[in-house]
Short mmCIF file of C-alpha atoms and ligand atoms in Angstrom, two decimals:
data_model
loop_
_atom_site.label_atom_id
_atom_site.label_comp_id
_atom_site.label_asym_id
_atom_site.label_seq_id
_atom_site.Cartn_x
_atom_site.Cartn_y
_atom_site.Cartn_z
CA MET A 1 -210.23 -152.90 90.77
CA SER A 2 -211.69 -152.90 94.25
CA GLY A 3 -210.54 -156.60 94.88
CA SER A 4 -214.06 -157.26 95.95
CA CYS A 5 -216.12 -160.10 94.25
CA GLY A 6 -218.73 -158.93 93.49
CA LEU A 7 -221.36 -160.71 95.38
CA GLY A 8 -220.81 -161.83 98.59
CA SER A 9 -218.00 -164.94 99.12
CA ARG A 10 -218.23 -167.53 101.27
CA TYR A 11 -215.26 -167.46 103.54
CA PHE A 12 -214.25 -169.01 106.83
CA CYS A 13 -211.26 -168.00 109.37
CA THR A 14 -209.83 -170.37 111.97
CA ALA A 15 -209.35 -169.21 115.38
CA SER A 16 -208.15 -170.20 118.49
CA ARG A 17 -210.32 -171.81 121.40
CA GLY A 18 -212.48 -169.11 122.77
CA LEU A 19 -211.71 -166.29 120.40
CA GLU A 20 -214.65 -167.40 118.19
CA GLN A 21 -217.25 -165.45 119.86
CA LEU A 22 -215.30 -162.04 119.36
CA LEU A 23 -214.27 -163.18 115.98
CA ARG A 24 -217.92 -163.33 114.95
CA GLU A 25 -218.38 -159.67 116.59
CA GLU A 26 -215.28 -158.81 114.41
CA VAL A 27 -216.77 -159.98 110.78
CA ARG A 28 -219.89 -158.51 111.33
CA ARG A 29 -218.68 -155.02 112.16
CA LYS A 30 -215.66 -155.10 109.90
CA LEU A 31 -216.98 -156.92 106.92
CA SER A 32 -220.56 -156.17 107.63
CA ALA A 33 -220.82 -160.48 107.05
CA SER A 34 -223.97 -161.68 106.68
CA GLU A 35 -224.62 -165.85 107.45
CA VAL A 36 -222.42 -165.62 110.57
CA GLU A 37 -222.05 -169.16 112.05
CA GLN A 38 -219.76 -170.67 114.53
CA VAL A 39 -218.02 -173.68 115.60
CA ALA A 40 -215.73 -175.07 117.38
CA GLY A 41 -212.39 -173.41 116.29
CA LYS A 42 -213.66 -171.63 113.14
CA VAL A 43 -216.18 -169.13 112.10
CA PHE A 44 -218.15 -169.21 108.81
CA PHE A 45 -219.47 -165.67 106.70
CA THR A 46 -220.38 -164.19 103.83
CA ALA A 47 -218.93 -161.26 102.77
CA ASP A 48 -218.10 -158.66 100.11
CA ALA A 49 -214.97 -157.75 100.88
CA ASP A 50 -211.47 -156.66 99.15
CA LEU A 51 -208.28 -158.11 100.09
CA LYS A 52 -207.27 -155.51 102.72
CA LYS A 53 -210.72 -155.59 104.59
CA LEU A 54 -210.47 -159.29 104.83
CA LYS A 55 -207.12 -159.02 106.10
CA SER A 56 -207.82 -156.28 108.30
CA LEU A 57 -209.37 -159.40 110.96
CA LYS A 58 -207.11 -159.89 114.08
CA CYS A 59 -208.61 -162.12 115.84
CA ALA A 60 -208.33 -164.67 113.43
CA GLU A 61 -205.30 -167.23 112.69
CA ARG A 62 -205.91 -168.01 108.99
CA LEU A 63 -208.76 -166.88 106.58
CA PHE A 64 -210.46 -169.41 103.90
CA LEU A 65 -212.62 -169.14 101.11
CA LEU A 66 -214.92 -171.90 101.27
CA VAL A 67 -215.33 -174.55 98.84
CA LYS A 68 -217.63 -176.43 100.59
CA LYS A 69 -218.95 -177.46 103.80
CA LEU A 70 -220.41 -181.00 104.75
CA PRO A 71 -221.83 -182.97 108.09
CA PRO A 72 -219.33 -185.66 109.00
CA ILE A 73 -218.72 -188.35 106.69
CA GLN A 74 -219.83 -191.68 107.84
CA MET A 75 -217.09 -193.77 107.04
CA PRO A 76 -217.94 -197.46 105.86
CA ARG A 77 -215.67 -200.57 107.69
CA HIS A 78 -213.81 -200.74 104.52
CA LYS A 79 -210.95 -198.89 104.12
CA GLY A 80 -211.01 -198.84 100.13
CA LYS A 81 -214.55 -197.98 100.04
CA GLY A 82 -214.04 -195.09 102.47
CA VAL A 83 -211.20 -193.65 100.51
CA CYS A 84 -213.32 -193.42 97.78
CA LEU A 85 -216.58 -192.06 99.60
CA LEU A 86 -214.37 -189.47 100.68
CA LYS A 87 -212.67 -188.71 97.70
CA ASN A 88 -216.07 -188.17 96.20
CA CYS A 89 -217.26 -185.82 99.26
CA VAL A 90 -214.69 -183.67 99.21
CA ILE A 91 -213.93 -183.22 95.40
CA GLY A 92 -217.64 -183.42 93.76
CA GLU A 93 -217.85 -181.16 90.85
CA SER A 94 -215.40 -179.28 88.81
CA SER A 95 -217.48 -176.07 87.86
CA LYS A 96 -217.76 -175.62 91.91
CA TRP A 97 -213.88 -175.55 92.18
CA LEU A 98 -213.55 -173.55 89.13
CA ASP A 99 -215.65 -171.10 90.85
CA VAL A 100 -213.55 -170.75 93.96
CA VAL A 101 -210.45 -170.89 92.66
CA ALA A 102 -211.72 -167.64 90.16
CA LYS A 103 -212.57 -165.74 93.37
CA TRP A 104 -209.43 -166.09 94.77
CA GLN A 105 -207.58 -165.61 91.79
CA THR A 106 -209.18 -161.87 91.70
CA LEU A 107 -208.21 -161.36 95.36
CA GLN A 108 -204.74 -162.37 94.48
CA ASP A 109 -204.91 -159.59 91.01
CA PHE A 110 -205.91 -157.10 93.99
CA SER A 111 -203.13 -158.45 96.15
CA LYS A 112 -200.49 -157.75 93.21
CA GLU A 113 -201.69 -154.47 92.28
CA GLN A 114 -201.35 -153.14 95.95
CA GLY A 115 -197.72 -154.07 95.84
CA CYS A 116 -195.51 -155.15 99.01
CA THR A 117 -197.57 -153.63 101.31
CA SER A 118 -195.67 -153.01 104.84
CA ASP A 119 -198.07 -151.17 107.28
CA ARG A 120 -196.45 -147.66 107.71
CA THR A 121 -199.82 -146.10 109.01
CA GLU A 122 -198.30 -142.87 110.87
CA THR A 123 -200.83 -142.06 113.51
CA GLY A 124 -198.91 -138.77 115.15
CA ILE A 125 -201.50 -138.12 117.57
CA LYS A 126 -201.04 -135.34 120.22
CA ARG A 127 -200.70 -137.16 123.66
CA PRO A 128 -202.15 -136.15 126.91
CA ARG A 129 -199.21 -135.73 129.28
CA LEU A 130 -199.26 -138.09 132.52
CA GLN A 131 -198.70 -136.59 135.71
CA GLU A 132 -196.80 -137.68 138.82
CA ASN A 133 -198.58 -137.04 142.33
CA SER A 134 -197.02 -133.60 142.85
CA GLY A 135 -197.44 -131.46 139.87
CA THR A 136 -196.22 -131.73 136.09
CA ARG A 137 -194.38 -134.59 135.24
CA LYS A 138 -192.96 -134.52 131.65
CA ARG A 139 -193.92 -137.47 129.07
CA PRO A 140 -192.71 -140.85 130.77
CA LYS A 141 -189.22 -141.81 130.09
CA LEU A 142 -187.71 -145.16 130.05
CA GLU A 143 -185.51 -145.36 133.31
CA LEU A 144 -182.48 -147.28 132.48
CA ASP A 145 -179.73 -148.53 134.02
CA GLU A 146 -177.46 -149.81 130.98
CA PRO A 147 -176.40 -147.05 128.51
CA THR A 148 -177.10 -148.48 125.70
CA THR A 149 -180.64 -148.32 123.95
CA THR A 150 -182.54 -145.29 122.97
CA ILE A 151 -186.60 -146.70 123.89
CA HIS A 152 -188.51 -143.27 122.97
CA ASN A 153 -189.32 -142.48 119.17
CA GLY A 154 -186.79 -144.74 117.84
CA SER A 155 -182.99 -143.29 117.17
CA PRO A 156 -182.06 -142.52 113.44
CA THR A 157 -180.33 -145.65 113.37
CA GLY A 158 -182.96 -147.31 114.79
CA GLN A 159 -184.71 -146.07 111.85
CA HIS A 160 -182.65 -147.01 109.41
CA ASP A 161 -182.67 -150.61 110.93
CA LEU A 162 -186.40 -150.40 110.93
CA HIS A 163 -186.17 -149.34 107.33
CA SER A 164 -183.90 -152.27 106.13
CA VAL A 165 -185.44 -154.67 108.02
CA ILE A 166 -188.95 -154.14 106.26
CA GLN A 167 -187.11 -153.80 102.39
CA GLU A 168 -185.34 -157.41 103.41
CA SER A 169 -188.57 -158.92 104.59
CA CYS A 170 -190.27 -157.79 101.15
CA GLN A 171 -187.26 -159.13 99.17
CA SER A 172 -187.25 -161.78 100.73
CA LYS A 173 -190.68 -163.12 99.80
CA ALA A 174 -190.93 -166.28 97.52
CA PRO A 175 -192.24 -164.40 94.35
CA MET A 176 -195.84 -166.59 94.05
CA GLN A 177 -195.93 -168.69 90.72
CA ALA A 178 -198.58 -166.63 88.39
CA PRO A 179 -201.83 -168.55 88.31
CA PRO A 180 -204.13 -168.69 85.26
CA SER A 181 -206.68 -165.49 84.93
CA PRO A 182 -210.19 -165.96 86.58
CA ASP A 183 -211.72 -165.73 82.91
CA GLU A 184 -209.43 -168.64 81.82
CA LEU A 185 -210.05 -170.38 85.21
CA LEU A 186 -214.10 -169.68 84.70
CA ASN A 187 -214.06 -171.38 81.18
CA SER A 188 -214.29 -174.73 81.69
CA LYS A 189 -213.62 -175.64 78.43
CA ASP A 190 -209.84 -174.32 78.63
CA ARG A 191 -208.24 -177.40 80.37
CA ASP A 192 -204.60 -175.79 78.94
CA ALA A 193 -205.32 -172.76 81.73
CA ALA A 194 -206.30 -174.82 84.17
CA SER A 195 -203.61 -177.13 83.48
CA CYS A 196 -201.01 -174.40 84.50
CA MET A 197 -202.17 -175.03 88.21
CA HIS A 198 -199.82 -176.08 90.42
CA PHE A 199 -201.11 -176.99 93.79
CA ARG A 200 -200.78 -178.93 97.22
CA VAL A 201 -203.30 -180.75 100.11
CA SER A 202 -203.30 -180.00 103.42
CA CYS A 203 -205.44 -182.31 105.18
CA ARG A 204 -206.56 -182.51 109.43
CA CYS A 205 -207.91 -185.50 110.46
CA SER A 206 -210.03 -185.50 113.91
CA GLY A 207 -211.48 -187.93 115.58
CA ARG A 208 -213.17 -191.04 114.24
CA ILE A 209 -211.81 -190.67 111.03
CA ALA A 210 -208.42 -189.91 112.69
CA ARG A 211 -208.78 -193.51 113.98
CA MET A 212 -208.53 -195.19 110.54
CA PHE A 213 -206.66 -192.76 108.42
CA THR A 214 -203.34 -190.96 108.61
CA SER A 215 -203.86 -187.01 107.64
CA GLN A 216 -201.02 -188.01 105.08
CA GLU A 217 -202.80 -190.52 103.55
CA LEU A 218 -206.01 -188.70 103.03
CA GLY A 219 -203.97 -185.65 101.67
CA ARG A 220 -202.25 -187.85 99.17
CA ALA A 221 -205.25 -189.78 98.07
CA ILE A 222 -207.76 -186.47 97.70
CA GLY A 223 -204.60 -184.61 96.16
CA ILE A 224 -204.16 -187.19 93.37
CA ALA A 225 -208.05 -187.48 92.91
CA LEU A 226 -208.06 -183.43 92.66
CA GLY A 227 -205.54 -183.35 89.86
CA ARG A 228 -206.79 -185.84 88.02
CA GLN A 229 -210.22 -184.53 87.87
CA MET A 230 -209.23 -180.80 87.29
CA GLY A 231 -205.77 -181.19 85.04
CA TRP A 232 -204.10 -179.35 88.22
CA LYS A 233 -199.91 -180.76 88.66
CA ALA A 234 -199.08 -181.37 92.35
CA GLU A 235 -196.35 -179.45 93.64
CA LEU A 236 -195.96 -179.96 97.04
CA ARG A 237 -193.03 -177.09 97.54
CA ASN A 238 -194.03 -173.74 96.33
CA PRO A 239 -198.02 -173.99 94.60
CA MET A 240 -199.75 -171.75 93.82
CA LEU A 241 -202.61 -172.78 95.31
CA GLU A 242 -203.32 -175.09 99.05
CA VAL A 243 -206.30 -176.89 99.09
CA TYR A 244 -206.90 -177.20 102.92
CA VAL A 245 -209.33 -179.93 104.34
CA HIS A 246 -210.75 -180.42 107.82
CA LEU A 247 -212.00 -183.75 108.63
CA SER A 248 -213.46 -184.30 112.09
CA ASP A 249 -216.65 -185.53 114.09
CA ILE A 250 -218.10 -181.94 113.51
CA HIS A 251 -217.74 -181.62 109.68
CA CYS A 252 -216.03 -181.97 106.64
CA VAL A 253 -214.84 -178.47 105.55
CA VAL A 254 -212.72 -177.80 102.32
CA GLY A 255 -211.42 -173.99 101.86
CA ILE A 256 -208.16 -172.05 99.65
CA PRO A 257 -206.31 -169.96 101.78
CA ILE A 258 -206.17 -166.70 100.70
CA ALA A 259 -202.78 -165.48 101.97
CA ARG A 260 -199.74 -167.71 102.12
CA LEU A 261 -198.95 -166.30 105.58
CA PRO A 262 -201.55 -166.88 108.40
CA LEU A 263 -203.20 -163.52 109.44
CA ALA A 264 -202.17 -163.92 113.08
CA SER A 265 -198.22 -163.79 111.66
CA ARG A 266 -198.32 -160.09 111.79
CA ASP A 267 -195.92 -158.73 109.57
CA TYR A 268 -195.38 -155.16 112.07
CA ILE A 269 -194.15 -157.79 114.93
CA LYS A 270 -190.67 -158.35 114.92
CA ASN A 271 -189.81 -159.85 118.27
CA ALA A 272 -192.91 -162.16 119.16
CA GLY A 273 -194.40 -162.13 122.67
CA LEU A 274 -197.91 -163.16 123.46
CA ARG A 275 -199.84 -165.10 120.93
CA SER A 276 -201.15 -161.89 118.83
CA THR A 277 -204.93 -163.03 118.59
CA VAL A 278 -205.22 -163.18 122.05
CA ALA A 279 -203.04 -159.94 122.92
CA TRP A 280 -205.82 -158.00 119.80
CA ALA A 281 -208.85 -159.97 122.21
CA MET A 282 -207.46 -158.32 124.97
CA ALA A 283 -207.06 -154.54 123.72
CA TYR A 284 -210.88 -155.34 122.22
CA LEU A 285 -212.23 -156.39 125.65
CA GLY A 286 -210.58 -153.26 126.93
CA ASP A 287 -212.91 -151.01 125.31
CA ILE A 288 -210.24 -148.17 124.04
CA LYS A 289 -211.55 -145.37 122.97
CA ALA A 290 -210.47 -142.12 121.30
CA GLY A 291 -208.22 -140.26 123.57
CA SER A 292 -207.91 -143.23 125.81
CA LEU A 293 -204.76 -143.57 128.21
CA VAL A 294 -204.19 -147.23 128.21
CA LEU A 295 -201.60 -149.05 130.66
CA ASP A 296 -199.76 -152.42 129.89
CA PRO A 297 -198.05 -152.44 133.81
CA MET A 298 -196.22 -155.77 132.80
CA CYS A 299 -195.54 -155.33 129.00
CA GLY A 300 -193.26 -157.62 128.14
CA LEU A 301 -192.22 -157.12 124.64
CA GLY A 302 -194.76 -155.00 124.18
CA THR A 303 -197.21 -157.24 122.11
CA ILE A 304 -200.64 -155.98 124.05
CA LEU A 305 -199.78 -152.28 123.50
CA LEU A 306 -198.60 -153.06 119.67
CA GLU A 307 -202.22 -154.69 118.93
CA ALA A 308 -203.82 -152.27 120.56
CA ALA A 309 -202.08 -149.16 118.88
CA LYS A 310 -202.48 -151.03 115.56
CA GLU A 311 -206.34 -150.91 115.72
CA TRP A 312 -207.17 -147.98 117.93
CA PRO A 313 -204.55 -145.28 117.05
CA ASN A 314 -206.09 -142.22 118.23
CA ALA A 315 -205.54 -143.57 121.72
CA TYR A 316 -202.49 -143.32 123.94
CA TYR A 317 -200.21 -146.56 125.17
CA HIS A 318 -197.54 -146.80 128.17
CA GLY A 319 -195.94 -149.63 128.92
CA ILE A 320 -194.40 -150.69 131.86
CA ASP A 321 -191.75 -153.42 132.48
CA ASN A 322 -189.24 -154.08 135.31
CA THR A 323 -186.75 -156.17 133.09
CA PHE A 324 -184.34 -154.27 130.76
CA SER A 325 -184.35 -157.16 128.24
CA GLN A 326 -187.99 -157.06 127.70
CA LEU A 327 -188.18 -153.37 127.35
CA GLN A 328 -185.22 -153.44 124.79
CA MET A 329 -187.38 -156.07 122.73
CA ALA A 330 -190.58 -154.56 123.17
CA SER A 331 -188.49 -150.70 121.99
CA ALA A 332 -187.31 -152.42 118.71
CA ASN A 333 -190.65 -153.85 118.51
CA VAL A 334 -192.27 -150.35 118.83
CA CYS A 335 -189.97 -148.69 115.65
CA PHE A 336 -190.35 -151.70 113.67
CA ALA A 337 -194.15 -151.18 113.54
CA LYS A 338 -193.66 -147.58 113.28
CA LEU A 339 -195.92 -146.65 116.13
CA SER A 340 -193.22 -144.84 118.06
CA ASN A 341 -195.24 -141.79 118.47
CA ASN A 342 -197.90 -144.03 120.28
CA ILE A 343 -196.17 -145.99 122.48
CA ASP A 344 -193.99 -144.59 126.04
CA LEU A 345 -192.41 -147.46 126.97
CA THR A 346 -190.91 -147.21 131.20
CA ARG A 347 -188.88 -149.49 133.41
CA ALA A 348 -190.45 -149.27 136.36
CA SER A 349 -192.33 -152.45 139.06
CA VAL A 350 -195.93 -153.08 138.40
CA THR A 351 -196.24 -152.64 142.71
CA GLU A 352 -194.97 -149.06 142.16
CA LEU A 353 -196.09 -147.40 139.00
CA PRO A 354 -195.16 -143.70 138.85
CA LEU A 355 -198.45 -143.20 137.18
CA LEU A 356 -200.69 -140.43 139.16
CA ASN A 357 -204.25 -141.69 140.95
CA GLU A 358 -206.93 -142.63 138.62
CA SER A 359 -204.92 -141.59 135.61
CA ILE A 360 -205.61 -144.39 133.45
CA ASP A 361 -208.87 -144.83 131.68
CA VAL A 362 -207.77 -148.73 130.29
CA VAL A 363 -205.17 -151.33 132.16
CA ILE A 364 -204.47 -154.31 130.00
CA CYS A 365 -201.75 -157.09 131.56
CA ASP A 366 -200.75 -160.42 130.92
CA ILE A 367 -200.12 -161.42 134.48
CA PRO A 368 -196.95 -163.90 133.88
CA PHE A 369 -196.81 -167.53 134.59
CA GLY A 370 -196.81 -170.65 132.55
CA LYS A 371 -193.53 -172.55 131.54
CA LYS A 372 -191.34 -169.37 131.72
CA PHE A 373 -192.67 -167.97 134.70
CA LYS A 374 -193.22 -170.44 137.10
CA ILE A 375 -195.33 -170.16 139.37
CA SER A 376 -194.01 -170.65 143.09
CA GLN A 377 -195.43 -170.37 146.67
CA ASP A 378 -193.32 -167.39 147.77
CA THR A 379 -195.58 -165.80 145.26
CA LYS A 380 -198.68 -165.74 147.27
CA THR A 381 -198.80 -162.47 148.48
CA VAL A 382 -197.57 -160.54 145.27
CA MET A 383 -201.46 -160.14 143.42
CA PRO A 384 -203.03 -158.27 146.13
CA ASN A 385 -199.98 -155.43 145.60
CA ILE A 386 -200.58 -155.90 142.10
CA LEU A 387 -204.10 -155.72 141.65
CA LYS A 388 -203.90 -152.62 144.52
CA GLU A 389 -201.69 -150.44 142.58
CA MET A 390 -203.52 -151.22 138.54
CA VAL A 391 -207.00 -150.05 140.62
CA ARG A 392 -204.95 -147.03 142.42
CA VAL A 393 -203.93 -145.78 138.61
CA LEU A 394 -207.35 -146.87 137.15
CA GLN A 395 -209.87 -144.63 136.68
CA VAL A 396 -213.38 -144.64 138.20
CA ASN A 397 -215.41 -146.74 135.46
CA GLY A 398 -211.97 -147.69 133.48
CA THR A 399 -211.54 -151.29 132.43
CA LEU A 400 -209.17 -153.50 133.69
CA VAL A 401 -208.44 -156.57 131.44
CA LEU A 402 -206.12 -159.52 132.70
CA LEU A 403 -205.00 -162.87 131.22
CA LEU A 404 -204.63 -165.08 134.02
CA SER A 405 -203.28 -168.86 134.25
CA GLN A 406 -206.39 -171.12 135.01
CA GLU A 407 -205.43 -171.83 138.47
CA LEU A 408 -204.75 -167.66 139.12
CA SER A 409 -208.33 -166.89 137.40
CA LEU A 410 -210.07 -170.18 139.86
CA ASP A 411 -208.37 -168.52 142.74
CA ILE A 412 -209.91 -165.14 142.17
CA GLN A 413 -213.47 -166.80 141.36
CA GLN A 414 -213.24 -168.64 145.01
CA TRP A 415 -212.14 -165.56 146.55
CA GLN A 416 -215.57 -163.90 145.86
CA LYS A 417 -217.29 -167.50 147.42
CA PRO A 418 -217.48 -168.84 151.33
CA LYS A 419 -214.39 -170.87 151.82
CA SER A 420 -217.52 -173.61 152.37
CA HIS A 421 -217.52 -174.66 148.48
CA PRO A 422 -214.24 -176.11 147.38
CA SER A 423 -216.06 -178.32 145.06
CA ASP A 424 -217.01 -175.55 142.83
CA LYS A 425 -213.57 -175.00 142.01
CA GLY A 426 -213.42 -178.03 138.75
CA LYS A 427 -216.76 -175.80 137.80
CA LEU A 428 -215.14 -173.19 135.95
CA ASN A 429 -217.68 -172.25 132.88
CA ALA A 430 -215.19 -171.94 130.22
CA GLN A 431 -217.53 -169.33 128.45
CA GLN A 432 -217.83 -165.67 128.59
CA ASN A 433 -219.27 -165.09 132.42
CA THR A 434 -221.75 -161.86 132.45
CA ASP A 435 -221.64 -161.97 136.23
CA THR A 436 -221.00 -158.38 138.04
CA THR A 437 -219.95 -159.77 141.04
CA PRO A 438 -217.07 -157.84 142.95
CA VAL A 439 -214.06 -160.09 142.63
CA GLY A 440 -210.83 -160.18 144.44
CA PRO A 441 -207.34 -161.00 143.85
CA SER A 442 -205.67 -164.40 142.74
CA THR A 443 -202.97 -165.80 145.68
CA HIS A 444 -200.37 -167.24 143.51
CA LEU A 445 -198.28 -165.40 141.00
CA ALA A 446 -195.14 -166.05 139.13
CA GLU A 447 -191.73 -166.65 140.07
CA ASN A 448 -189.96 -163.71 137.95
CA VAL A 449 -192.06 -161.17 139.74
CA ASP A 450 -190.04 -159.02 141.33
CA MET A 451 -190.59 -159.68 145.20
CA GLU A 452 -188.84 -156.01 146.72
CA HIS A 453 -191.43 -154.32 148.99
CA MET A 454 -193.91 -157.46 148.36
CA SER A 455 -193.55 -158.76 151.82
CA VAL A 456 -196.63 -158.13 153.80
CA THR A 457 -198.31 -159.81 156.97
CA GLU A 458 -201.28 -161.68 156.37
CA ASN A 459 -203.67 -159.32 158.28
CA GLU A 460 -202.23 -156.42 155.51
CA GLN A 461 -202.62 -158.91 153.05
CA SER A 462 -206.18 -159.30 153.69
CA GLU A 463 -206.85 -155.64 154.03
CA VAL A 464 -205.44 -154.67 150.55
CA LYS A 465 -207.69 -157.82 149.14
CA ARG A 466 -210.45 -156.05 150.92
CA GLU A 467 -209.68 -152.72 149.21
CA VAL A 468 -209.29 -154.54 146.08
CA LEU A 469 -212.39 -156.59 146.25
CA ALA A 470 -214.42 -153.34 146.73
CA SER A 471 -213.37 -151.48 143.79
CA LEU A 472 -213.96 -153.96 140.94
CA VAL A 473 -216.90 -155.87 139.35
CA SER A 474 -216.20 -158.36 137.07
CA THR A 475 -217.80 -158.03 133.52
CA GLY A 476 -216.93 -160.80 131.68
CA ILE A 477 -214.54 -163.84 131.94
CA PHE A 478 -213.45 -165.32 128.90
CA GLN A 479 -211.40 -169.10 128.59
CA VAL A 480 -208.92 -169.09 125.54
CA SER A 481 -206.30 -171.05 124.45
CA LEU A 482 -202.36 -170.29 124.09
CA GLY A 483 -201.53 -173.46 122.38
CA VAL A 484 -200.46 -175.75 124.86
CA THR A 485 -201.77 -174.31 127.86
CA GLU A 486 -204.99 -172.63 128.46
CA ALA A 487 -205.73 -169.46 130.15
CA SER A 488 -209.03 -167.01 131.04
CA ILE A 489 -209.29 -163.14 130.19
CA HIS A 490 -210.78 -161.36 133.26
CA ARG A 491 -212.30 -158.55 132.78
CA PHE A 492 -213.43 -155.62 135.26
CA LYS A 493 -215.18 -152.40 135.69
CA LYS A 494 -213.75 -149.48 138.30
CA ILE A 495 -216.67 -148.67 140.50
CA SER A 496 -216.72 -145.89 143.23
CA ILE A 497 -216.68 -146.71 146.71
CA THR A 498 -217.34 -143.25 148.29
C1 SAM B 501 -195.91 -162.71 130.86
S1 SAM B 501 -194.88 -161.65 130.51
C2 SAM B 501 -195.58 -160.62 129.94
C3 SAM B 501 -195.22 -160.83 127.96
C4 SAM B 501 -196.35 -159.67 127.30
N1 SAM B 501 -197.31 -159.74 127.04
C5 SAM B 501 -195.68 -159.86 125.76
O1 SAM B 501 -196.40 -159.93 124.86
O2 SAM B 501 -194.64 -160.11 125.52
C6 SAM B 501 -194.73 -160.73 131.90
C7 SAM B 501 -194.18 -159.72 131.94
O3 SAM B 501 -193.84 -159.14 133.36
C8 SAM B 501 -192.56 -158.75 133.34
N2 SAM B 501 -192.64 -158.27 135.38
C9 SAM B 501 -192.12 -159.50 136.32
N3 SAM B 501 -192.35 -158.81 137.75
C10 SAM B 501 -192.85 -157.39 137.35
C11 SAM B 501 -193.08 -156.32 137.64
N4 SAM B 501 -192.57 -156.23 139.08
N5 SAM B 501 -193.03 -154.89 137.41
C12 SAM B 501 -193.25 -155.03 136.46
N6 SAM B 501 -192.87 -156.10 135.19
C13 SAM B 501 -192.62 -157.07 135.96
C14 SAM B 501 -191.37 -159.34 133.03
O4 SAM B 501 -190.43 -158.80 133.03
C15 SAM B 501 -192.11 -159.81 131.86
O5 SAM B 501 -191.71 -158.97 130.67
#
């Protein structure tokens, strides 16, 4: 069985704010989806794809089979009448539910046939060697002061640990309750089969409706009504089926998640760093090709490299960080994801990269900011040197992708503007900006950035900024949500200045 539902089914994905456009492109590209429609935080589409393909979506938070999508419900003043109206709108005809649940079941059957699938892709590509300024340089090794961890390619102990973790994670998954078969469900007369279904309703309300009801109130009311109508049993802790209801000022959406875990919680990441969907989006914007050399010079736990190497395995990845503990966890991540053949890690500073001039095709970097990495005044001098070094190692026509705080993002944009327009600061457009004006670096940076070798005079700093400005062309700005904070992804092309 292919696991595909034959005729296309209607799905929707939830996405972090700002990633909807990229998700739209992804569903079109990977699933050949049609009728693709984007609203804030969601993308709706029709596709005829099996579960494996559906699960290959990397920009989505969660994926659902669509039960129904309605315009926002106009609530009467009377609360009781409101609940009645909602129940009618959200639930509707039984045949629709049986149809969608049967499709959901087909996908579950396919999943069972595949067994417990840990991602074991080994790519084993041949990697080009990086050169140092003088002569041939060996494959970069992690230079560690501390004697404990083997970073490259995983030690035998590392492999063993990895294997047991995968086994453990497979074994620890609670067995799903076996739902009735699609045929049983499709036969609407077969109430016995339907009554085997254990379900729960997860309701989310926002906007006007949230001022009248709590999500729990409505979830409970809808759950009771749906259970009665379909003969299903409520099971809050370990249901076979979850029904998701989102009521907002934009629409009323009802769906069934196709997998228990969100797509965004990757089974190949051991230590979570940057939000996986954002890391994937940055890699996507890097325009990585087969054979590309990709660098993350402040790689932290390596999330961007992991996301990139899983999706574009025929490229070569290099992670640099100046903090030993970060690299240790990055190394564990690389081993766990079985990507030791694709990703190298090195301990060095972003301001002194042990790499040749113009040796890298794509630089992707999550510049530190936020609660964990606070901004201080002292760091104003750092960013020009960081960007200068990134530009130095980047090839002409290479791509630079940076994740910046809103503050850094605005600073960078102000750099290209005359100082007489400070009021423009608040007008940053949240949407993609295809402006191709050369831009310069920000004047703020995170506190934990290594400040050694970074004190330069104002004049030197201006000179560095000028240099950087001359080599970079902005090719897009994407505002994204990191949950509690907002950030911006900036993309640049390096141009020749000769
Ligand atoms: C925001 S974190 C990166 C998080 C990463 N994207 C992840 O998913 O884990 C920034 C990283 O920059 C590193 N860092 C700070 N100063 C540095 C420097 N001068 N050179 C290299 N890395 C540095 C920190 O150790 C930290 O791991």
